[in-house]
Amino acid sequence: MSIKINATNFTAGSDIPFQEMTTLTREQLKAYAEASGDPNPIHLEDEAAQKAGLPGVIAHGMLSAGFLGERALQLLQAYADLRKIPADRLQIQNFRVRFKGMTFPGDTVSVGGRVRSVSEDGLVLELAARNQKQEITTTAVVQIVSDTFW
Amino acid sequence: MDLKSRVGEALGPYQEKITKEKVQAFSKAVCSQNLDQIPPTFLTRLREAEFALIAQFGVPLSTVLHGEQEYTYLRPLRLDQELSFTTKFSGFAQKKSSSFSLNFLTFESEVKDAETQELHAISKTKVIVRESLQSESEGLG
């Protein structure tokens, strides 16, 4: 399994490079609606979205949160590799997301950010999802702890 | 809308089993490199009680936007675990302008192991419902 975390050195303030996650399709929105059990029609039917005042279907906010979560897991793995400990010794203890903008089919979503803090107990990451216009749509603060504090 | 009097209402317990099939479908949908790991946002599958409360309040789901989401894990989740969860409508706030109101609804869920009843996670969800104060109803989405 290749994990592309190039250049993250896990010191406080260091940058986490933006990594492209996907270019969203309507099929992906349908798959996510099924996998997440979210029945909101504004993600599936243009008509429902337009009735709600939108130009057309929008992606689930939680789908962007899912990309942030996936990037957080990749970083957790990279940090475990760096510390030479098994990844299951580290756990995400807190995952807090704020939704700031909408994502549409055709948008390319990338996730990156910075390392907020590192300590013996674990680390805190600040992540953001952005589109191809460099607009931030979703942010997350992720607290990762080692199992001695679990 | 004024949902202040409804704060404190709760629904549950509901149950949800973490199966390999569900985890793989979810992981695939969020472009995961490891389809067997439970994603940190997997608990979004546990919004059934929240959606039922929103329906009870008479709010169409198509007018509801997600504002914030927080998961706090006290114990790890595991495959084949049966979860039990209860969701409480925990807060209501409103901001009004001349033409519309923004309504902030907060829900909190306790996620337990259905068998041991140990608390595994707490989920806090804030959603936003935009309501037009003019005759024609129009939402942000």
mmCIF file of C-alpha atoms in Angstrom:
data_model
loop_
_atom_site.group_PDB
_atom_site.id
_atom_site.type_symbol
_atom_site.label_atom_id
_atom_site.label_comp_id
_atom_site.label_asym_id
_atom_site.label_seq_id
_atom_site.Cartn_x
_atom_site.Cartn_y
_atom_site.Cartn_z
ATOM 1 C CA MET A 1 0.000 0.000 0.000
ATOM 2 C CA SER A 2 1.509 3.307 -1.007
ATOM 3 C CA ILE A 3 0.892 6.257 1.230
ATOM 4 C CA LYS A 4 1.664 9.649 -0.186
ATOM 5 C CA ILE A 5 2.487 11.900 2.719
ATOM 6 C CA ASN A 6 5.583 13.448 1.188
ATOM 7 C CA ALA A 7 7.351 16.028 3.297
ATOM 8 C CA THR A 8 5.237 15.883 6.436
ATOM 9 C CA ASN A 9 7.733 15.789 9.268
ATOM 10 C CA PHE A 10 5.272 16.020 12.158
ATOM 11 C CA THR A 11 6.618 18.994 14.023
ATOM 12 C CA ALA A 12 4.330 21.704 15.322
ATOM 13 C CA GLY A 13 3.467 24.144 12.555
ATOM 14 C CA SER A 14 4.728 21.994 9.705
ATOM 15 C CA ASP A 15 2.680 21.896 6.521
ATOM 16 C CA ILE A 16 0.711 18.860 5.418
ATOM 17 C CA PRO A 17 0.761 18.905 1.608
ATOM 18 C CA PHE A 18 -2.566 19.010 -0.182
ATOM 19 C CA GLN A 19 -3.323 15.679 -1.781
ATOM 20 C CA GLU A 20 -5.950 15.200 -4.456
ATOM 21 C CA MET A 21 -8.639 12.806 -3.257
ATOM 22 C CA THR A 22 -11.013 12.665 -6.226
ATOM 23 C CA THR A 23 -12.962 14.529 -8.888
ATOM 24 C CA LEU A 24 -16.543 14.010 -7.787
ATOM 25 C CA THR A 25 -19.155 12.339 -9.946
ATOM 26 C CA ARG A 26 -22.887 11.913 -9.409
ATOM 27 C CA GLU A 27 -22.271 8.175 -9.163
ATOM 28 C CA GLN A 28 -19.994 8.823 -6.178
ATOM 29 C CA LEU A 29 -22.716 10.885 -4.495
ATOM 30 C CA LYS A 30 -25.167 8.026 -5.037
ATOM 31 C CA ALA A 31 -22.677 5.502 -3.643
ATOM 32 C CA TYR A 32 -22.026 7.707 -0.616
ATOM 33 C CA ALA A 33 -25.776 8.244 -0.019
ATOM 34 C CA GLU A 34 -26.216 4.472 0.093
ATOM 35 C CA ALA A 35 -23.101 3.773 2.161
ATOM 36 C CA SER A 36 -23.888 6.483 4.705
ATOM 37 C CA GLY A 37 -27.660 6.047 4.826
ATOM 38 C CA ASP A 38 -28.282 9.744 4.107
ATOM 39 C CA PRO A 39 -31.601 10.020 2.262
ATOM 40 C CA ASN A 40 -31.502 13.810 1.628
ATOM 41 C CA PRO A 41 -32.646 14.223 -2.009
ATOM 42 C CA ILE A 42 -30.595 17.434 -2.570
ATOM 43 C CA HIS A 43 -27.592 15.147 -3.145
ATOM 44 C CA LEU A 44 -29.312 12.956 -5.717
ATOM 45 C CA GLU A 45 -31.994 14.841 -7.640
ATOM 46 C CA ASP A 46 -31.492 18.179 -9.382
ATOM 47 C CA GLU A 47 -35.185 18.954 -9.029
ATOM 48 C CA ALA A 48 -35.131 18.556 -5.243
ATOM 49 C CA ALA A 49 -31.932 20.612 -5.049
ATOM 50 C CA GLN A 50 -33.393 23.388 -7.210
ATOM 51 C CA LYS A 51 -36.567 23.484 -5.092
ATOM 52 C CA ALA A 52 -34.280 24.076 -2.134
ATOM 53 C CA GLY A 53 -32.708 27.060 -3.920
ATOM 54 C CA LEU A 54 -29.548 25.330 -5.174
ATOM 55 C CA PRO A 55 -28.273 25.290 -8.759
ATOM 56 C CA GLY A 56 -28.347 21.486 -8.750
ATOM 57 C CA VAL A 57 -27.259 18.556 -6.607
ATOM 58 C CA ILE A 58 -24.515 19.230 -4.067
ATOM 59 C CA ALA A 59 -22.176 16.757 -2.405
ATOM 60 C CA HIS A 60 -22.900 15.641 1.154
ATOM 61 C CA GLY A 61 -20.943 17.720 3.646
ATOM 62 C CA MET A 62 -20.118 14.451 5.354
ATOM 63 C CA LEU A 63 -18.551 13.158 2.144
ATOM 64 C CA SER A 64 -15.968 15.955 2.335
ATOM 65 C CA ALA A 65 -15.624 15.111 6.031
ATOM 66 C CA GLY A 66 -15.028 11.524 4.931
ATOM 67 C CA PHE A 67 -12.121 12.660 2.715
ATOM 68 C CA LEU A 68 -10.697 14.593 5.689
ATOM 69 C CA GLY A 69 -11.068 11.455 7.804
ATOM 70 C CA GLU A 70 -9.296 9.337 5.187
ATOM 71 C CA ARG A 71 -6.395 11.811 5.019
ATOM 72 C CA ALA A 72 -6.250 11.780 8.838
ATOM 73 C CA LEU A 73 -5.931 7.973 8.801
ATOM 74 C CA GLN A 74 -3.140 8.191 6.200
ATOM 75 C CA LEU A 75 -1.309 10.705 8.395
ATOM 76 C CA LEU A 76 -1.844 8.528 11.466
ATOM 77 C CA GLN A 77 -0.211 5.656 9.590
ATOM 78 C CA ALA A 78 2.683 7.862 8.454
ATOM 79 C CA TYR A 79 3.232 9.119 12.009
ATOM 80 C CA ALA A 80 3.195 5.547 13.343
ATOM 81 C CA ASP A 81 5.760 4.567 10.674
ATOM 82 C CA LEU A 82 7.953 7.515 11.657
ATOM 83 C CA ARG A 83 7.750 6.613 15.354
ATOM 84 C CA LYS A 84 8.210 2.916 14.444
ATOM 85 C CA ILE A 85 5.102 1.845 16.350
ATOM 86 C CA PRO A 86 2.132 -0.192 15.092
ATOM 87 C CA ALA A 87 -0.638 2.069 13.750
ATOM 88 C CA ASP A 88 -3.187 0.474 16.066
ATOM 89 C CA ARG A 89 -1.305 2.006 19.006
ATOM 90 C CA LEU A 90 -2.678 5.336 17.786
ATOM 91 C CA GLN A 91 -6.342 6.299 17.742
ATOM 92 C CA ILE A 92 -8.367 9.270 16.595
ATOM 93 C CA GLN A 93 -9.910 10.488 19.835
ATOM 94 C CA ASN A 94 -11.614 13.614 18.565
ATOM 95 C CA PHE A 95 -12.657 14.617 15.055
ATOM 96 C CA ARG A 96 -14.366 17.998 14.656
ATOM 97 C CA VAL A 97 -15.562 19.277 11.303
ATOM 98 C CA ARG A 98 -16.929 22.614 10.130
ATOM 99 C CA PHE A 99 -18.719 23.001 6.813
ATOM 100 C CA LYS A 100 -17.979 26.304 5.096
ATOM 101 C CA GLY A 101 -18.873 25.904 1.456
ATOM 102 C CA MET A 102 -20.555 23.617 -1.007
ATOM 103 C CA THR A 103 -19.008 20.986 -3.257
ATOM 104 C CA PHE A 104 -20.553 20.080 -6.605
ATOM 105 C CA PRO A 105 -20.219 17.161 -9.039
ATOM 106 C CA GLY A 106 -17.159 17.871 -11.209
ATOM 107 C CA ASP A 107 -15.237 19.511 -8.360
ATOM 108 C CA THR A 108 -11.772 18.170 -7.596
ATOM 109 C CA VAL A 109 -11.301 17.765 -3.865
ATOM 110 C CA SER A 110 -7.869 18.001 -2.215
ATOM 111 C CA VAL A 111 -7.017 17.694 1.463
ATOM 112 C CA GLY A 112 -4.047 19.168 3.321
ATOM 113 C CA GLY A 113 -3.285 21.448 6.243
ATOM 114 C CA ARG A 114 -0.795 21.702 9.071
ATOM 115 C CA VAL A 115 0.342 19.997 12.233
ATOM 116 C CA ARG A 116 -0.964 22.044 15.154
ATOM 117 C CA SER A 117 0.895 20.314 17.969
ATOM 118 C CA VAL A 118 2.900 17.218 18.792
ATOM 119 C CA SER A 119 3.483 15.738 22.238
ATOM 120 C CA GLU A 120 4.230 12.423 23.927
ATOM 121 C CA ASP A 121 0.470 11.782 24.105
ATOM 122 C CA GLY A 122 -0.144 12.237 20.406
ATOM 123 C CA LEU A 123 -0.720 14.992 17.891
ATOM 124 C CA VAL A 124 -3.307 17.470 16.700
ATOM 125 C CA LEU A 125 -3.846 18.110 12.976
ATOM 126 C CA GLU A 126 -5.679 20.942 11.270
ATOM 127 C CA LEU A 127 -6.989 19.771 7.921
ATOM 128 C CA ALA A 128 -8.939 21.457 5.161
ATOM 129 C CA ALA A 129 -10.685 20.225 2.034
ATOM 130 C CA ARG A 130 -10.550 22.563 -0.933
ATOM 131 C CA ASN A 131 -11.797 22.556 -4.506
ATOM 132 C CA GLN A 132 -9.960 23.220 -7.773
ATOM 133 C CA LYS A 133 -10.490 26.969 -7.287
ATOM 134 C CA GLN A 134 -8.551 26.721 -4.009
ATOM 135 C CA GLU A 135 -11.732 27.514 -2.063
ATOM 136 C CA ILE A 136 -11.849 25.882 1.361
ATOM 137 C CA THR A 137 -15.118 23.983 1.743
ATOM 138 C CA THR A 138 -14.570 22.004 4.929
ATOM 139 C CA THR A 139 -12.150 22.129 7.851
ATOM 140 C CA ALA A 140 -11.333 19.626 10.573
ATOM 141 C CA VAL A 141 -9.345 19.465 13.777
ATOM 142 C CA VAL A 142 -8.194 15.923 14.481
ATOM 143 C CA GLN A 143 -6.785 14.775 17.789
ATOM 144 C CA ILE A 144 -4.747 11.578 17.602
ATOM 145 C CA VAL A 145 -3.683 9.917 20.855
ATOM 146 C CA SER A 146 -1.454 7.002 21.719
ATOM 147 C CA ASP A 147 -3.117 4.059 23.406
ATOM 148 C CA THR A 148 -1.457 4.749 26.740
ATOM 149 C CA PHE A 149 -3.880 7.648 26.938
ATOM 150 C CA TRP A 150 -6.789 5.724 25.470
ATOM 151 C CA MET B 1 -39.944 28.037 13.449
ATOM 152 C CA ASP B 2 -39.517 27.946 17.178
ATOM 153 C CA LEU B 3 -38.236 24.645 18.475
ATOM 154 C CA LYS B 4 -37.109 25.856 21.915
ATOM 155 C CA SER B 5 -39.850 23.907 23.648
ATOM 156 C CA ARG B 6 -38.714 20.715 21.901
ATOM 157 C CA VAL B 7 -35.164 20.843 23.292
ATOM 158 C CA GLY B 8 -34.527 17.739 25.360
ATOM 159 C CA GLU B 9 -36.604 15.402 23.206
ATOM 160 C CA ALA B 10 -34.803 12.160 22.427
ATOM 161 C CA LEU B 11 -35.295 9.037 20.354
ATOM 162 C CA GLY B 12 -33.776 5.623 20.817
ATOM 163 C CA PRO B 13 -32.181 3.336 21.456
ATOM 164 C CA TYR B 14 -31.647 2.337 17.835
ATOM 165 C CA GLN B 15 -29.208 -0.379 16.818
ATOM 166 C CA GLU B 16 -26.626 -0.612 14.050
ATOM 167 C CA LYS B 17 -24.194 -3.429 13.407
ATOM 168 C CA ILE B 18 -20.738 -2.608 12.031
ATOM 169 C CA THR B 19 -20.408 -5.180 9.280
ATOM 170 C CA LYS B 20 -17.466 -5.647 6.935
ATOM 171 C CA GLU B 21 -19.745 -4.952 3.948
ATOM 172 C CA LYS B 22 -20.867 -1.600 5.362
ATOM 173 C CA VAL B 23 -17.318 -0.566 6.263
ATOM 174 C CA GLN B 24 -16.009 -1.489 2.817
ATOM 175 C CA ALA B 25 -18.819 0.328 0.985
ATOM 176 C CA PHE B 26 -18.293 3.420 3.152
ATOM 177 C CA SER B 27 -14.497 3.306 2.816
ATOM 178 C CA LYS B 28 -14.763 2.977 -0.948
ATOM 179 C CA ALA B 29 -17.131 5.966 -1.082
ATOM 180 C CA VAL B 30 -14.602 8.186 0.750
ATOM 181 C CA CYS B 31 -11.704 7.001 -1.491
ATOM 182 C CA SER B 32 -9.956 5.118 1.310
ATOM 183 C CA GLN B 33 -6.691 3.293 0.704
ATOM 184 C CA ASN B 34 -7.589 0.731 3.366
ATOM 185 C CA LEU B 35 -11.077 -0.696 2.939
ATOM 186 C CA ASP B 36 -11.010 -2.717 6.170
ATOM 187 C CA GLN B 37 -10.366 0.163 8.555
ATOM 188 C CA ILE B 38 -13.432 1.783 10.153
ATOM 189 C CA PRO B 39 -13.437 5.413 8.928
ATOM 190 C CA PRO B 40 -13.647 8.100 11.636
ATOM 191 C CA THR B 41 -16.855 9.424 10.053
ATOM 192 C CA PHE B 42 -18.514 6.005 9.795
ATOM 193 C CA LEU B 43 -20.813 6.981 12.690
ATOM 194 C CA THR B 44 -22.665 9.289 10.291
ATOM 195 C CA ARG B 45 -24.648 6.108 9.528
ATOM 196 C CA LEU B 46 -26.219 6.619 12.960
ATOM 197 C CA ARG B 47 -28.392 9.631 12.031
ATOM 198 C CA GLU B 48 -31.658 7.711 11.897
ATOM 199 C CA ALA B 49 -32.939 9.132 15.198
ATOM 200 C CA GLU B 50 -31.845 12.660 14.211
ATOM 201 C CA PHE B 51 -33.696 12.403 10.892
ATOM 202 C CA ALA B 52 -36.798 11.067 12.705
ATOM 203 C CA LEU B 53 -36.701 13.995 15.154
ATOM 204 C CA ILE B 54 -36.322 16.475 12.273
ATOM 205 C CA ALA B 55 -39.363 14.872 10.596
ATOM 206 C CA GLN B 56 -41.316 15.119 13.874
ATOM 207 C CA PHE B 57 -40.501 18.843 13.984
ATOM 208 C CA GLY B 58 -42.123 19.191 10.546
ATOM 209 C CA VAL B 59 -38.859 20.297 8.888
ATOM 210 C CA PRO B 60 -38.330 18.924 5.338
ATOM 211 C CA LEU B 61 -34.934 17.213 5.128
ATOM 212 C CA SER B 62 -34.211 19.002 1.827
ATOM 213 C CA THR B 63 -34.009 22.317 3.755
ATOM 214 C CA VAL B 64 -31.412 20.990 6.200
ATOM 215 C CA LEU B 65 -27.698 21.763 5.776
ATOM 216 C CA HIS B 66 -24.908 20.350 7.907
ATOM 217 C CA GLY B 67 -23.018 23.028 9.855
ATOM 218 C CA GLU B 68 -20.702 21.198 12.229
ATOM 219 C CA GLN B 69 -19.941 17.646 13.251
ATOM 220 C CA GLU B 70 -17.863 16.294 16.090
ATOM 221 C CA TYR B 71 -17.046 12.736 17.109
ATOM 222 C CA THR B 72 -15.352 11.923 20.392
ATOM 223 C CA TYR B 73 -14.168 8.352 20.780
ATOM 224 C CA LEU B 74 -13.814 6.884 24.266
ATOM 225 C CA ARG B 75 -13.192 3.344 23.032
ATOM 226 C CA PRO B 76 -12.352 2.048 19.561
ATOM 227 C CA LEU B 77 -15.073 0.606 17.350
ATOM 228 C CA ARG B 78 -14.604 -2.892 15.941
ATOM 229 C CA LEU B 79 -15.931 -4.968 13.102
ATOM 230 C CA ASP B 80 -19.057 -7.027 13.877
ATOM 231 C CA GLN B 81 -19.824 -4.859 16.880
ATOM 232 C CA GLU B 82 -23.507 -4.168 17.498
ATOM 233 C CA LEU B 83 -23.965 -0.524 18.466
ATOM 234 C CA SER B 84 -26.844 1.026 20.331
ATOM 235 C CA PHE B 85 -27.501 4.748 20.137
ATOM 236 C CA THR B 86 -29.871 7.373 21.442
ATOM 237 C CA THR B 87 -30.082 10.873 19.980
ATOM 238 C CA LYS B 88 -31.203 13.945 21.883
ATOM 239 C CA PHE B 89 -32.235 17.306 20.445
ATOM 240 C CA SER B 90 -29.889 19.314 22.635
ATOM 241 C CA GLY B 91 -30.042 22.897 21.446
ATOM 242 C CA PHE B 92 -31.869 25.465 19.352
ATOM 243 C CA ALA B 93 -30.772 28.961 18.329
ATOM 244 C CA GLN B 94 -32.065 31.393 15.757
ATOM 245 C CA LYS B 95 -30.734 34.395 13.857
ATOM 246 C CA LYS B 96 -33.241 36.584 12.045
ATOM 247 C CA SER B 97 -32.864 39.106 9.260
ATOM 248 C CA SER B 98 -35.691 41.015 7.584
ATOM 249 C CA SER B 99 -36.327 38.338 4.984
ATOM 250 C CA PHE B 100 -35.233 35.035 6.488
ATOM 251 C CA SER B 101 -34.222 33.237 9.635
ATOM 252 C CA LEU B 102 -31.326 30.859 10.166
ATOM 253 C CA ASN B 103 -32.149 28.118 12.622
ATOM 254 C CA PHE B 104 -29.384 26.133 14.321
ATOM 255 C CA LEU B 105 -30.403 22.715 15.612
ATOM 256 C CA THR B 106 -27.998 20.661 17.714
ATOM 257 C CA PHE B 107 -28.234 16.930 18.281
ATOM 258 C CA GLU B 108 -26.142 14.736 20.579
ATOM 259 C CA SER B 109 -25.882 10.979 20.343
ATOM 260 C CA GLU B 110 -24.426 8.504 22.770
ATOM 261 C CA VAL B 111 -23.079 5.433 21.036
ATOM 262 C CA LYS B 112 -22.767 2.323 23.177
ATOM 263 C CA ASP B 113 -21.896 -1.300 22.693
ATOM 264 C CA ALA B 114 -25.339 -2.925 22.528
ATOM 265 C CA GLU B 115 -24.180 -5.848 24.638
ATOM 266 C CA THR B 116 -21.939 -4.336 27.318
ATOM 267 C CA GLN B 117 -23.597 -0.888 27.299
ATOM 268 C CA GLU B 118 -20.126 0.675 27.501
ATOM 269 C CA LEU B 119 -20.001 4.160 26.008
ATOM 270 C CA HIS B 120 -17.828 4.137 22.872
ATOM 271 C CA ALA B 121 -18.449 7.485 21.250
ATOM 272 C CA ILE B 122 -20.324 10.758 21.446
ATOM 273 C CA SER B 123 -21.526 12.474 18.295
ATOM 274 C CA LYS B 124 -22.522 16.137 18.161
ATOM 275 C CA THR B 125 -24.260 17.430 15.069
ATOM 276 C CA LYS B 126 -25.213 21.001 14.260
ATOM 277 C CA VAL B 127 -27.522 21.538 11.305
ATOM 278 C CA ILE B 128 -28.773 24.773 9.773
ATOM 279 C CA VAL B 129 -32.284 25.317 8.459
ATOM 280 C CA ARG B 130 -32.903 28.503 6.488
ATOM 281 C CA GLU B 131 -36.481 29.653 6.583
ATOM 282 C CA SER B 132 -37.905 32.442 4.459
ATOM 283 C CA LEU B 133 -39.982 34.947 6.396
ATOM 284 C CA GLN B 134 -41.787 35.996 3.215
ATOM 285 C CA SER B 135 -44.794 34.224 1.784
ATOM 286 C CA GLU B 136 -42.894 31.966 -0.592
ATOM 287 C CA SER B 137 -40.816 29.358 1.172
ATOM 288 C CA GLU B 138 -37.258 29.221 -0.031
ATOM 289 C CA GLY B 139 -34.277 27.475 1.526
ATOM 290 C CA LEU B 140 -30.536 27.586 1.078
ATOM 291 C CA GLY B 141 -30.475 23.831 0.564
#
